[in-house]
mmCIF file of C-alpha atoms in Angstrom:
data_model
loop_
_atom_site.group_PDB
_atom_site.id
_atom_site.type_symbol
_atom_site.label_atom_id
_atom_site.label_comp_id
_atom_site.label_asym_id
_atom_site.label_seq_id
_atom_site.Cartn_x
_atom_site.Cartn_y
_atom_site.Cartn_z
ATOM 1 C CA MET A 1 73.628 40.354 -83.176
ATOM 2 C CA THR A 2 70.933 42.036 -85.196
ATOM 3 C CA PRO A 3 67.332 41.499 -84.367
ATOM 4 C CA ALA A 4 66.846 39.734 -87.627
ATOM 5 C CA SER A 5 69.310 37.151 -86.578
ATOM 6 C CA GLN A 6 67.530 36.420 -83.284
ATOM 7 C CA PRO A 7 65.341 33.236 -83.108
ATOM 8 C CA ASN A 8 61.563 33.725 -83.378
ATOM 9 C CA PRO A 9 59.656 33.368 -80.068
ATOM 10 C CA PRO A 10 56.989 30.589 -79.880
ATOM 11 C CA SER A 11 53.552 31.671 -81.040
ATOM 12 C CA ALA A 12 50.894 32.196 -78.366
ATOM 13 C CA THR A 13 48.414 30.262 -80.422
ATOM 14 C CA GLN A 14 50.659 27.317 -80.880
ATOM 15 C CA ALA A 15 49.027 24.199 -79.144
ATOM 16 C CA GLU A 16 51.061 22.419 -76.516
ATOM 17 C CA PRO A 17 51.613 18.749 -77.069
ATOM 18 C CA PRO A 18 48.743 16.586 -75.588
ATOM 19 C CA ALA A 19 49.314 14.941 -72.208
ATOM 20 C CA PRO A 20 50.002 11.291 -72.409
ATOM 21 C CA ARG A 21 46.884 9.148 -71.715
ATOM 22 C CA PRO A 22 47.124 6.612 -68.904
ATOM 23 C CA PRO A 23 47.397 3.087 -69.987
ATOM 24 C CA ARG A 24 44.154 1.290 -70.695
ATOM 25 C CA GLY A 25 44.712 -1.102 -67.797
ATOM 26 C CA ARG A 26 44.756 1.718 -65.287
ATOM 27 C CA ARG A 27 41.460 3.055 -66.601
ATOM 28 C CA ILE A 28 39.872 -0.344 -66.182
ATOM 29 C CA VAL A 29 41.134 -0.675 -62.619
ATOM 30 C CA ALA A 30 39.929 2.796 -61.705
ATOM 31 C CA GLY A 31 36.494 2.113 -63.158
ATOM 32 C CA PHE A 32 36.331 -1.171 -61.278
ATOM 33 C CA LEU A 33 37.203 0.552 -57.998
ATOM 34 C CA VAL A 34 34.513 3.183 -58.562
ATOM 35 C CA ALA A 35 31.971 0.460 -59.271
ATOM 36 C CA VAL A 36 32.987 -1.406 -56.108
ATOM 37 C CA CYS A 37 32.630 1.768 -54.031
ATOM 38 C CA LEU A 38 29.199 2.464 -55.486
ATOM 39 C CA ALA A 39 28.112 -1.118 -54.847
ATOM 40 C CA ALA A 40 29.412 -0.956 -51.270
ATOM 41 C CA ALA A 41 27.585 2.315 -50.704
ATOM 42 C CA ALA A 42 24.394 0.844 -52.137
ATOM 43 C CA GLY A 43 24.774 -2.271 -49.992
ATOM 44 C CA TYR A 44 25.396 -0.191 -46.896
ATOM 45 C CA TRP A 45 22.323 1.887 -47.617
ATOM 46 C CA VAL A 46 20.175 -1.180 -48.177
ATOM 47 C CA GLN A 47 21.428 -2.977 -45.097
ATOM 48 C CA TYR A 48 21.872 -0.146 -42.647
ATOM 49 C CA ARG A 49 19.619 2.649 -43.886
ATOM 50 C CA LEU A 50 16.726 1.129 -45.786
ATOM 51 C CA HIS A 51 15.443 -0.804 -42.734
ATOM 52 C CA LYS A 52 16.571 1.638 -40.052
ATOM 53 C CA VAL A 53 14.752 4.534 -38.413
ATOM 54 C CA SER A 54 16.935 6.819 -36.339
ATOM 55 C CA THR A 55 16.460 9.962 -34.278
ATOM 56 C CA GLU A 56 18.264 11.929 -31.600
ATOM 57 C CA ASN A 57 15.022 13.448 -30.334
ATOM 58 C CA ALA A 58 14.760 10.845 -27.606
ATOM 59 C CA TYR A 59 15.026 11.067 -23.831
ATOM 60 C CA VAL A 60 15.099 8.780 -20.815
ATOM 61 C CA GLU A 61 11.886 8.768 -18.820
ATOM 62 C CA GLY A 62 10.716 7.116 -15.616
ATOM 63 C CA ASN A 63 8.225 7.325 -12.783
ATOM 64 C CA VAL A 64 8.501 10.308 -10.465
ATOM 65 C CA VAL A 65 6.628 9.006 -7.409
ATOM 66 C CA GLN A 66 5.359 11.752 -5.139
ATOM 67 C CA VAL A 67 5.576 11.305 -1.375
ATOM 68 C CA THR A 68 2.514 12.793 0.333
ATOM 69 C CA SER A 69 0.999 12.633 3.789
ATOM 70 C CA GLN A 70 -2.392 11.052 4.391
ATOM 71 C CA VAL A 71 -2.907 13.124 7.554
ATOM 72 C CA GLY A 72 -2.049 16.665 8.519
ATOM 73 C CA GLY A 73 0.517 17.565 11.124
ATOM 74 C CA VAL A 74 3.778 19.254 12.026
ATOM 75 C CA VAL A 75 6.983 17.768 10.635
ATOM 76 C CA THR A 76 9.315 16.656 13.425
ATOM 77 C CA ALA A 77 11.940 14.730 11.429
ATOM 78 C CA ILE A 78 13.149 14.348 7.837
ATOM 79 C CA LEU A 79 15.092 11.121 7.408
ATOM 80 C CA ALA A 80 16.130 11.388 3.737
ATOM 81 C CA ASP A 81 17.328 14.152 1.443
ATOM 82 C CA ASN A 82 17.879 14.710 -2.252
ATOM 83 C CA THR A 83 20.204 12.182 -3.960
ATOM 84 C CA ASP A 84 19.713 9.630 -1.150
ATOM 85 C CA MET A 85 18.958 6.058 -2.187
ATOM 86 C CA VAL A 86 16.065 4.642 -0.127
ATOM 87 C CA GLU A 87 14.341 1.286 -0.004
ATOM 88 C CA SER A 88 10.616 0.726 -0.286
ATOM 89 C CA GLY A 89 8.898 1.217 3.072
ATOM 90 C CA LYS A 90 11.692 3.245 4.682
ATOM 91 C CA THR A 91 10.375 6.082 6.829
ATOM 92 C CA LEU A 92 11.135 9.389 5.122
ATOM 93 C CA ILE A 93 9.231 11.915 7.259
ATOM 94 C CA GLU A 94 7.842 11.875 10.790
ATOM 95 C CA LEU A 95 4.956 14.048 11.973
ATOM 96 C CA ASN A 96 4.015 15.037 15.501
ATOM 97 C CA GLY A 97 1.907 12.118 16.747
ATOM 98 C CA VAL A 98 0.836 13.348 20.201
ATOM 99 C CA ASP A 99 -2.757 14.090 19.209
ATOM 100 C CA ALA A 100 -3.053 10.776 17.387
ATOM 101 C CA GLN A 101 -1.647 8.918 20.405
ATOM 102 C CA LEU A 102 -4.175 10.559 22.751
ATOM 103 C CA ALA A 103 -7.009 9.709 20.374
ATOM 104 C CA LEU A 104 -5.823 6.106 20.247
ATOM 105 C CA SER A 105 -5.674 5.872 24.042
ATOM 106 C CA ALA A 106 -9.220 7.205 24.348
ATOM 107 C CA ALA A 107 -10.482 4.760 21.723
ATOM 108 C CA GLN A 108 -8.749 1.855 23.467
ATOM 109 C CA ALA A 109 -10.349 2.781 26.785
ATOM 110 C CA GLN A 110 -13.775 3.022 25.149
ATOM 111 C CA LEU A 111 -13.320 -0.396 23.555
ATOM 112 C CA ALA A 112 -12.389 -1.960 26.887
ATOM 113 C CA ARG A 113 -15.424 -0.348 28.538
ATOM 114 C CA THR A 114 -17.714 -1.565 25.752
ATOM 115 C CA VAL A 115 -16.414 -5.128 26.029
ATOM 116 C CA ARG A 116 -17.225 -5.148 29.741
ATOM 117 C CA GLN A 117 -20.672 -3.670 29.124
ATOM 118 C CA VAL A 118 -21.454 -6.336 26.543
ATOM 119 C CA ARG A 119 -20.291 -8.985 28.953
ATOM 120 C CA GLY A 120 -22.835 -7.521 31.409
ATOM 121 C CA GLN A 121 -25.554 -7.831 28.767
ATOM 122 C CA PHE A 122 -24.742 -11.507 28.269
ATOM 123 C CA ALA A 123 -24.827 -12.010 32.047
ATOM 124 C CA ALA A 124 -28.161 -10.186 32.289
ATOM 125 C CA ALA A 125 -29.586 -12.419 29.566
ATOM 126 C CA GLY A 126 -28.509 -15.475 31.537
ATOM 127 C CA GLN A 127 -30.049 -14.073 34.697
ATOM 128 C CA ASP A 128 -33.321 -13.435 32.887
ATOM 129 C CA ARG A 129 -33.451 -17.044 31.685
ATOM 130 C CA ALA A 130 -32.997 -18.228 35.245
ATOM 131 C CA ASN A 131 -35.732 -15.829 36.387
ATOM 132 C CA VAL A 132 -38.123 -17.246 33.771
ATOM 133 C CA GLU A 133 -37.479 -20.747 35.055
ATOM 134 C CA LEU A 134 -38.100 -19.575 38.617
ATOM 135 C CA ARG A 135 -41.393 -17.916 37.656
ATOM 136 C CA SER A 136 -42.425 -21.063 35.808
ATOM 137 C CA VAL A 137 -41.883 -23.115 38.981
ATOM 138 C CA ASP A 138 -43.936 -20.602 41.008
ATOM 139 C CA LEU A 139 -46.757 -20.806 38.477
ATOM 140 C CA ALA A 140 -46.738 -24.611 38.551
ATOM 141 C CA ARG A 141 -46.879 -24.605 42.385
ATOM 142 C CA ALA A 142 -49.740 -22.097 42.390
ATOM 143 C CA GLN A 143 -51.697 -24.156 39.881
ATOM 144 C CA GLU A 144 -51.220 -27.316 41.957
ATOM 145 C CA ASP A 145 -52.431 -25.500 45.063
ATOM 146 C CA LEU A 146 -55.461 -24.231 43.165
ATOM 147 C CA GLU A 147 -56.344 -27.709 41.936
ATOM 148 C CA ARG A 148 -56.026 -29.144 45.447
ATOM 149 C CA ARG A 149 -58.138 -26.398 47.030
ATOM 150 C CA THR A 150 -60.752 -26.692 44.305
ATOM 151 C CA ALA A 151 -61.222 -30.375 45.170
ATOM 152 C CA LEU A 152 -61.408 -29.583 48.890
ATOM 153 C CA ALA A 153 -63.832 -26.695 48.344
ATOM 154 C CA ALA A 154 -66.310 -29.106 46.685
ATOM 155 C CA SER A 155 -66.469 -31.149 49.896
ATOM 156 C CA GLY A 156 -66.584 -28.044 52.100
ATOM 157 C CA ALA A 157 -63.188 -28.715 53.712
ATOM 158 C CA ILE A 158 -61.933 -25.162 52.976
ATOM 159 C CA SER A 159 -63.611 -21.843 52.827
ATOM 160 C CA GLY A 160 -64.443 -19.997 49.660
ATOM 161 C CA GLU A 161 -62.104 -17.169 50.603
ATOM 162 C CA GLU A 162 -59.122 -19.521 50.608
ATOM 163 C CA LEU A 163 -60.107 -20.735 47.150
ATOM 164 C CA ILE A 164 -60.235 -17.132 45.936
ATOM 165 C CA HIS A 165 -56.732 -16.544 47.324
ATOM 166 C CA ALA A 166 -55.432 -19.621 45.473
ATOM 167 C CA ARG A 167 -56.877 -18.356 42.200
ATOM 168 C CA GLN A 168 -55.288 -14.956 42.741
ATOM 169 C CA ALA A 169 -51.937 -16.613 43.430
ATOM 170 C CA VAL A 170 -52.156 -18.379 40.039
ATOM 171 C CA ARG A 171 -52.887 -15.098 38.250
ATOM 172 C CA THR A 172 -49.989 -13.430 40.068
ATOM 173 C CA ALA A 173 -47.638 -16.248 39.095
ATOM 174 C CA LYS A 174 -48.753 -15.972 35.450
ATOM 175 C CA ALA A 175 -48.152 -12.219 35.429
ATOM 176 C CA SER A 176 -44.706 -12.646 36.967
ATOM 177 C CA LEU A 177 -43.823 -15.268 34.387
ATOM 178 C CA ALA A 178 -45.022 -13.029 31.532
ATOM 179 C CA MET A 179 -42.988 -10.088 32.858
ATOM 180 C CA ALA A 180 -39.877 -12.250 33.204
ATOM 181 C CA SER A 181 -40.363 -13.610 29.674
ATOM 182 C CA GLU A 182 -40.642 -10.118 28.161
ATOM 183 C CA GLN A 183 -37.570 -8.983 30.067
ATOM 184 C CA LEU A 184 -35.699 -12.033 28.730
ATOM 185 C CA LYS A 185 -36.772 -11.168 25.178
ATOM 186 C CA ARG A 186 -35.581 -7.587 25.581
ATOM 187 C CA ASN A 187 -32.144 -8.527 26.906
ATOM 188 C CA HIS A 188 -31.801 -11.532 24.630
ATOM 189 C CA ALA A 189 -32.422 -9.305 21.578
ATOM 190 C CA LEU A 190 -29.244 -7.389 22.495
ATOM 191 C CA VAL A 191 -27.018 -10.461 22.435
ATOM 192 C CA GLU A 192 -28.743 -13.133 20.325
ATOM 193 C CA ARG A 193 -26.749 -14.720 17.456
ATOM 194 C CA THR A 194 -23.585 -12.940 18.510
ATOM 195 C CA SER A 195 -20.602 -13.153 20.828
ATOM 196 C CA VAL A 196 -18.720 -10.554 22.806
ATOM 197 C CA ASP A 197 -16.131 -9.840 20.107
ATOM 198 C CA SER A 198 -18.737 -9.816 17.295
ATOM 199 C CA HIS A 199 -21.266 -7.681 19.175
ATOM 200 C CA PRO A 200 -22.246 -4.499 17.253
ATOM 201 C CA ASP A 201 -21.265 -2.236 20.140
ATOM 202 C CA VAL A 202 -17.855 -3.890 20.354
ATOM 203 C CA GLN A 203 -17.451 -3.693 16.586
ATOM 204 C CA ALA A 204 -18.240 0.032 16.613
ATOM 205 C CA ALA A 205 -15.727 0.667 19.398
ATOM 206 C CA ALA A 206 -13.168 -1.506 17.594
ATOM 207 C CA ALA A 207 -13.612 0.582 14.429
ATOM 208 C CA GLN A 208 -12.725 3.688 16.407
ATOM 209 C CA VAL A 209 -9.579 1.965 17.669
ATOM 210 C CA ARG A 210 -8.643 0.981 14.124
ATOM 211 C CA ASN A 211 -9.137 4.543 12.886
ATOM 212 C CA ALA A 212 -7.018 5.966 15.683
ATOM 213 C CA SER A 213 -4.327 3.312 15.269
ATOM 214 C CA ILE A 214 -4.062 3.874 11.515
ATOM 215 C CA ALA A 215 -4.007 7.657 12.005
ATOM 216 C CA LEU A 216 -1.096 7.259 14.422
ATOM 217 C CA SER A 217 0.803 4.974 12.025
ATOM 218 C CA ARG A 218 0.337 7.529 9.244
ATOM 219 C CA THR A 219 2.347 10.098 11.156
ATOM 220 C CA ARG A 220 5.352 8.125 9.837
ATOM 221 C CA ILE A 221 5.453 8.602 6.051
ATOM 222 C CA PRO A 222 7.198 5.735 4.193
ATOM 223 C CA ALA A 223 8.766 5.595 0.751
ATOM 224 C CA PRO A 224 6.141 4.159 -1.640
ATOM 225 C CA THR A 225 8.906 2.570 -3.711
ATOM 226 C CA GLY A 226 12.645 2.212 -3.700
ATOM 227 C CA GLY A 227 14.737 4.751 -5.564
ATOM 228 C CA VAL A 228 16.524 8.087 -5.370
ATOM 229 C CA VAL A 229 15.002 10.963 -3.411
ATOM 230 C CA THR A 230 14.520 14.197 -5.318
ATOM 231 C CA LYS A 231 12.466 17.431 -5.268
ATOM 232 C CA ARG A 232 12.360 17.680 -1.457
ATOM 233 C CA SER A 233 10.292 20.711 -0.509
ATOM 234 C CA VAL A 234 9.399 20.006 3.137
ATOM 235 C CA GLN A 235 11.178 21.465 6.155
ATOM 236 C CA VAL A 236 11.304 20.520 9.839
ATOM 237 C CA GLY A 237 8.646 22.400 11.796
ATOM 238 C CA GLN A 238 6.468 22.930 8.746
ATOM 239 C CA ARG A 239 2.785 22.142 9.131
ATOM 240 C CA VAL A 240 1.685 20.028 6.192
ATOM 241 C CA SER A 241 -1.771 19.112 4.987
ATOM 242 C CA ALA A 242 -2.937 15.787 3.633
ATOM 243 C CA GLY A 243 -2.219 15.306 -0.049
ATOM 244 C CA VAL A 244 0.485 17.982 -0.405
ATOM 245 C CA PRO A 245 3.650 16.681 -2.200
ATOM 246 C CA LEU A 246 6.609 16.710 0.181
ATOM 247 C CA MET A 247 9.297 15.024 -1.927
ATOM 248 C CA SER A 248 9.597 12.524 -4.763
ATOM 249 C CA VAL A 249 11.255 9.155 -5.259
ATOM 250 C CA VAL A 250 12.509 8.042 -8.668
ATOM 251 C CA PRO A 251 12.999 4.266 -9.139
ATOM 252 C CA LEU A 252 16.005 4.273 -11.450
ATOM 253 C CA HIS A 253 15.767 0.510 -11.948
ATOM 254 C CA HIS A 254 12.632 0.977 -14.078
ATOM 255 C CA LEU A 255 13.291 3.416 -16.908
ATOM 256 C CA TRP A 256 12.285 3.642 -20.539
ATOM 257 C CA VAL A 257 13.056 5.863 -23.519
ATOM 258 C CA THR A 258 10.589 8.027 -25.388
ATOM 259 C CA ALA A 259 11.661 8.631 -28.982
ATOM 260 C CA ASN A 260 9.802 11.414 -30.775
ATOM 261 C CA LEU A 261 9.688 10.189 -34.363
ATOM 262 C CA LYS A 262 8.436 12.142 -37.333
ATOM 263 C CA GLU A 263 5.147 10.952 -38.709
ATOM 264 C CA SER A 264 6.921 10.003 -41.937
ATOM 265 C CA GLN A 265 9.228 7.682 -39.973
ATOM 266 C CA LEU A 266 6.393 5.652 -38.431
ATOM 267 C CA ARG A 267 5.410 3.862 -41.624
ATOM 268 C CA ASP A 268 7.396 0.706 -40.847
ATOM 269 C CA VAL A 269 7.635 0.937 -37.048
ATOM 270 C CA ARG A 270 5.961 -2.031 -35.330
ATOM 271 C CA LEU A 271 5.655 -3.343 -31.798
ATOM 272 C CA GLY A 272 8.461 -5.648 -30.683
ATOM 273 C CA GLN A 273 11.074 -4.334 -33.116
ATOM 274 C CA ALA A 274 14.661 -4.306 -31.848
ATOM 275 C CA VAL A 275 16.208 -0.973 -30.899
ATOM 276 C CA THR A 276 19.806 0.075 -30.282
ATOM 277 C CA LEU A 277 20.490 3.170 -28.224
ATOM 278 C CA THR A 278 23.479 5.265 -27.246
ATOM 279 C CA THR A 279 23.747 8.246 -24.943
ATOM 280 C CA ASP A 280 26.141 11.145 -24.605
ATOM 281 C CA LEU A 281 26.742 10.108 -21.002
ATOM 282 C CA TYR A 282 28.651 6.950 -21.984
ATOM 283 C CA GLY A 283 29.392 7.660 -25.627
ATOM 284 C CA ASP A 284 29.212 5.248 -28.538
ATOM 285 C CA GLY A 285 31.212 2.654 -26.640
ATOM 286 C CA VAL A 286 28.191 1.651 -24.555
ATOM 287 C CA VAL A 287 25.213 0.416 -26.575
ATOM 288 C CA PHE A 288 21.847 -0.212 -24.947
ATOM 289 C CA HIS A 289 19.338 -2.623 -26.421
ATOM 290 C CA GLY A 290 15.578 -2.372 -26.211
ATOM 291 C CA ARG A 291 12.354 -2.985 -28.053
ATOM 292 C CA VAL A 292 9.373 -0.949 -29.193
ATOM 293 C CA VAL A 293 6.469 -1.421 -26.774
ATOM 294 C CA GLY A 294 3.991 1.187 -27.935
ATOM 295 C CA GLN A 295 3.142 4.483 -29.544
ATOM 296 C CA ASP A 296 1.358 7.356 -27.897
ATOM 297 C CA ALA A 297 -2.279 8.068 -28.706
ATOM 298 C CA GLY A 298 -1.450 11.311 -30.499
ATOM 299 C CA THR A 299 1.259 13.710 -31.515
ATOM 300 C CA GLY A 300 3.127 15.821 -29.031
ATOM 301 C CA SER A 301 1.388 19.000 -30.141
ATOM 302 C CA ALA A 302 -2.053 17.420 -29.636
ATOM 303 C CA PHE A 303 -1.399 16.989 -25.908
ATOM 304 C CA ALA A 304 0.451 20.267 -25.400
ATOM 305 C CA LEU A 305 -0.722 22.730 -22.779
ATOM 306 C CA LEU A 306 -1.779 25.064 -25.595
ATOM 307 C CA PRO A 307 -2.647 22.870 -28.603
ATOM 308 C CA ALA A 308 -2.095 24.381 -32.038
ATOM 309 C CA GLN A 309 -5.104 26.064 -33.616
ATOM 310 C CA ASN A 310 -4.736 25.579 -37.363
ATOM 311 C CA ALA A 311 -8.123 26.938 -38.432
ATOM 312 C CA THR A 312 -6.561 30.149 -39.730
ATOM 313 C CA GLY A 313 -5.836 31.559 -43.155
ATOM 314 C CA ASN A 314 -2.062 31.557 -42.699
ATOM 315 C CA TRP A 315 -1.452 27.848 -42.265
ATOM 316 C CA ILE A 316 1.981 26.313 -42.673
ATOM 317 C CA LYS A 317 2.425 22.576 -42.564
ATOM 318 C CA VAL A 318 4.709 21.420 -39.765
ATOM 319 C CA VAL A 319 5.902 17.829 -39.587
ATOM 320 C CA GLN A 320 4.441 16.311 -36.430
ATOM 321 C CA ARG A 321 6.214 13.935 -34.051
ATOM 322 C CA VAL A 322 4.696 10.985 -32.199
ATOM 323 C CA PRO A 323 6.205 9.671 -28.941
ATOM 324 C CA VAL A 324 7.279 6.025 -29.238
ATOM 325 C CA ARG A 325 7.958 4.132 -26.023
ATOM 326 C CA ILE A 326 11.019 1.885 -25.939
ATOM 327 C CA ALA A 327 11.682 -0.604 -23.146
ATOM 328 C CA LEU A 328 15.280 -1.047 -22.026
ATOM 329 C CA ALA A 329 17.067 -4.217 -20.953
ATOM 330 C CA PRO A 330 17.147 -4.131 -17.103
ATOM 331 C CA ALA A 331 20.576 -5.808 -16.916
ATOM 332 C CA GLU A 332 22.130 -3.142 -19.138
ATOM 333 C CA VAL A 333 20.525 -0.347 -17.133
ATOM 334 C CA ALA A 334 21.869 -1.911 -13.934
ATOM 335 C CA ALA A 335 25.371 -2.131 -15.428
ATOM 336 C CA HIS A 336 25.279 1.425 -16.792
ATOM 337 C CA PRO A 337 22.778 3.467 -14.731
ATOM 338 C CA LEU A 338 20.750 6.145 -16.452
ATOM 339 C CA GLN A 339 18.848 9.167 -15.175
ATOM 340 C CA ILE A 340 15.614 10.778 -16.206
ATOM 341 C CA GLY A 341 15.971 13.362 -18.941
ATOM 342 C CA LEU A 342 19.214 12.106 -20.512
ATOM 343 C CA SER A 343 19.246 12.413 -24.294
ATOM 344 C CA MET A 344 19.523 9.230 -26.332
ATOM 345 C CA LYS A 345 20.241 8.376 -29.941
ATOM 346 C CA VAL A 346 17.748 5.747 -31.064
ATOM 347 C CA THR A 347 17.955 3.417 -34.047
ATOM 348 C CA ILE A 348 15.004 1.094 -34.731
ATOM 349 C CA ASP A 349 15.454 -1.980 -36.900
ATOM 350 C CA THR A 350 12.284 -2.101 -39.031
ATOM 351 C CA SER A 351 13.218 -5.158 -41.067
ATOM 352 C CA VAL A 352 10.757 -7.317 -39.091
ATOM 353 C CA ARG A 353 7.269 -5.921 -39.605
ATOM 354 C CA ASP A 354 4.959 -8.710 -38.480
ATOM 355 C CA GLY A 355 3.969 -6.905 -35.257
ATOM 356 C CA LYS A 356 1.094 -4.482 -34.732
ATOM 357 C CA ARG A 357 1.563 -0.793 -35.285
ATOM 358 C CA LEU A 358 -0.456 0.192 -32.229
ATOM 359 C CA VAL A 359 -1.105 -1.666 -29.006
ATOM 360 C CA ALA A 360 -3.862 -4.254 -29.316
ATOM 361 C CA ALA A 361 -6.942 -4.119 -27.109
ATOM 362 C CA ASP A 362 -6.039 -7.413 -25.401
ATOM 363 C CA ALA A 363 -2.403 -6.521 -24.768
ATOM 364 C CA GLU A 364 -1.039 -6.612 -21.233
ATOM 365 C CA SER A 365 -0.792 -3.201 -19.634
ATOM 366 C CA GLU A 366 1.954 -1.927 -17.371
ATOM 367 C CA ASN A 367 0.994 -2.275 -13.706
ATOM 368 C CA TYR A 368 2.409 -0.342 -10.783
ATOM 369 C CA ARG A 369 1.714 -1.256 -7.178
ATOM 370 C CA THR A 370 3.065 -0.507 -3.722
ATOM 371 C CA THR A 371 2.633 -2.723 -0.661
ATOM 372 C CA VAL A 372 3.988 -0.412 2.039
ATOM 373 C CA PHE A 373 0.454 0.339 3.278
ATOM 374 C CA ALA A 374 -0.845 -3.225 3.046
ATOM 375 C CA ASP A 375 -0.336 -4.089 6.730
ATOM 376 C CA GLU A 376 -1.885 -0.953 8.239
ATOM 377 C CA LEU A 377 -5.207 -2.673 8.925
ATOM 378 C CA ALA A 378 -3.512 -5.857 10.128
ATOM 379 C CA ARG A 379 -1.586 -3.915 12.791
ATOM 380 C CA ALA A 380 -4.778 -2.170 13.892
ATOM 381 C CA ASP A 381 -6.614 -5.507 14.096
ATOM 382 C CA GLU A 382 -3.875 -6.837 16.353
ATOM 383 C CA VAL A 383 -4.380 -3.893 18.734
ATOM 384 C CA VAL A 384 -8.116 -4.586 18.838
ATOM 385 C CA ARG A 385 -7.586 -8.288 19.466
ATOM 386 C CA ARG A 386 -5.329 -7.655 22.451
ATOM 387 C CA ILE A 387 -7.793 -5.235 24.056
ATOM 388 C CA VAL A 388 -10.764 -7.585 23.602
ATOM 389 C CA GLU A 389 -8.913 -10.584 25.015
ATOM 390 C CA ALA A 390 -7.710 -8.555 27.991
ATOM 391 C CA ASN A 391 -11.292 -7.585 28.931
ATOM 392 C CA LEU A 392 -13.148 -10.829 28.275
#
């Protein structure tokens, strides 16, 4: 076959036939689906994003209660270690109490001696009153004798010398009565308007007993609150001084979350708003619930150890973060325990904005109190009472 007889190849510029267009119904359905997706996305954004503030810059916080000694001494026993759960008031550390026991014994002996001395003062005051009465009787007898002798001297029945002796006896009786009265005043001033147990000398000696008794009780260092022991730094045989931290106790039943929000996220954050939280420890399957209870007084950089100094020529704006405190539901924390420092993902529902942005001046503040030292004085008073009653 000659080339002329061969069929011509298709031209490169020849347009291919157009692809068939989908039916009009399919285009309508596709457009409707796109519109539904856009509406769903807009609804999701309005419902779940418009009134939500979220951050992962949030951490669990709590009280780290330091355990310190109120007196110095040598450690003889450590009764709790890191990771131990202790109850409030449990003895954690014992110090050598020999010196405190000797001081208490000396103070007790001094109190007993003082009680007996005060009893002697009361007895002396009673003796002085009896002596005044006796001197009063002597004076009355001497005056009667003088009157009788004066009448007899007028008739010459007695000599003048005897009358002089009667007058001298009256003056002697008066002087004795005056001396007894002054001695009564002196001794009565030591005991008037008081009793043995309320006498100043007894009170001073009792104060020494209380001091010694409390010092001895403080050689046993209790847990100020219940929780988990951590940061133990004390060793047996170590001599510790008053006020030096020996270990810490963390009450894991009272925790909160601090969320560091950007300043642009705080516009709609109010007190009392509901918060949902998750943590990497339990995953998204465990959701904690809380509420906003306050915002810090400044940004994190304002209270840093080295605050930023922006009065320079090369200033770059950095978005600041403000710590927001979030209270957790105690029942949820008890069911799923948390620890200090765990990271949390926080989402605040800002749809309700009728609360205050910052804490009001008349708002209730968080109070912390321990009662493990409340009965120290009561125990010392009981020691004093027993000693006083034994020596009355």
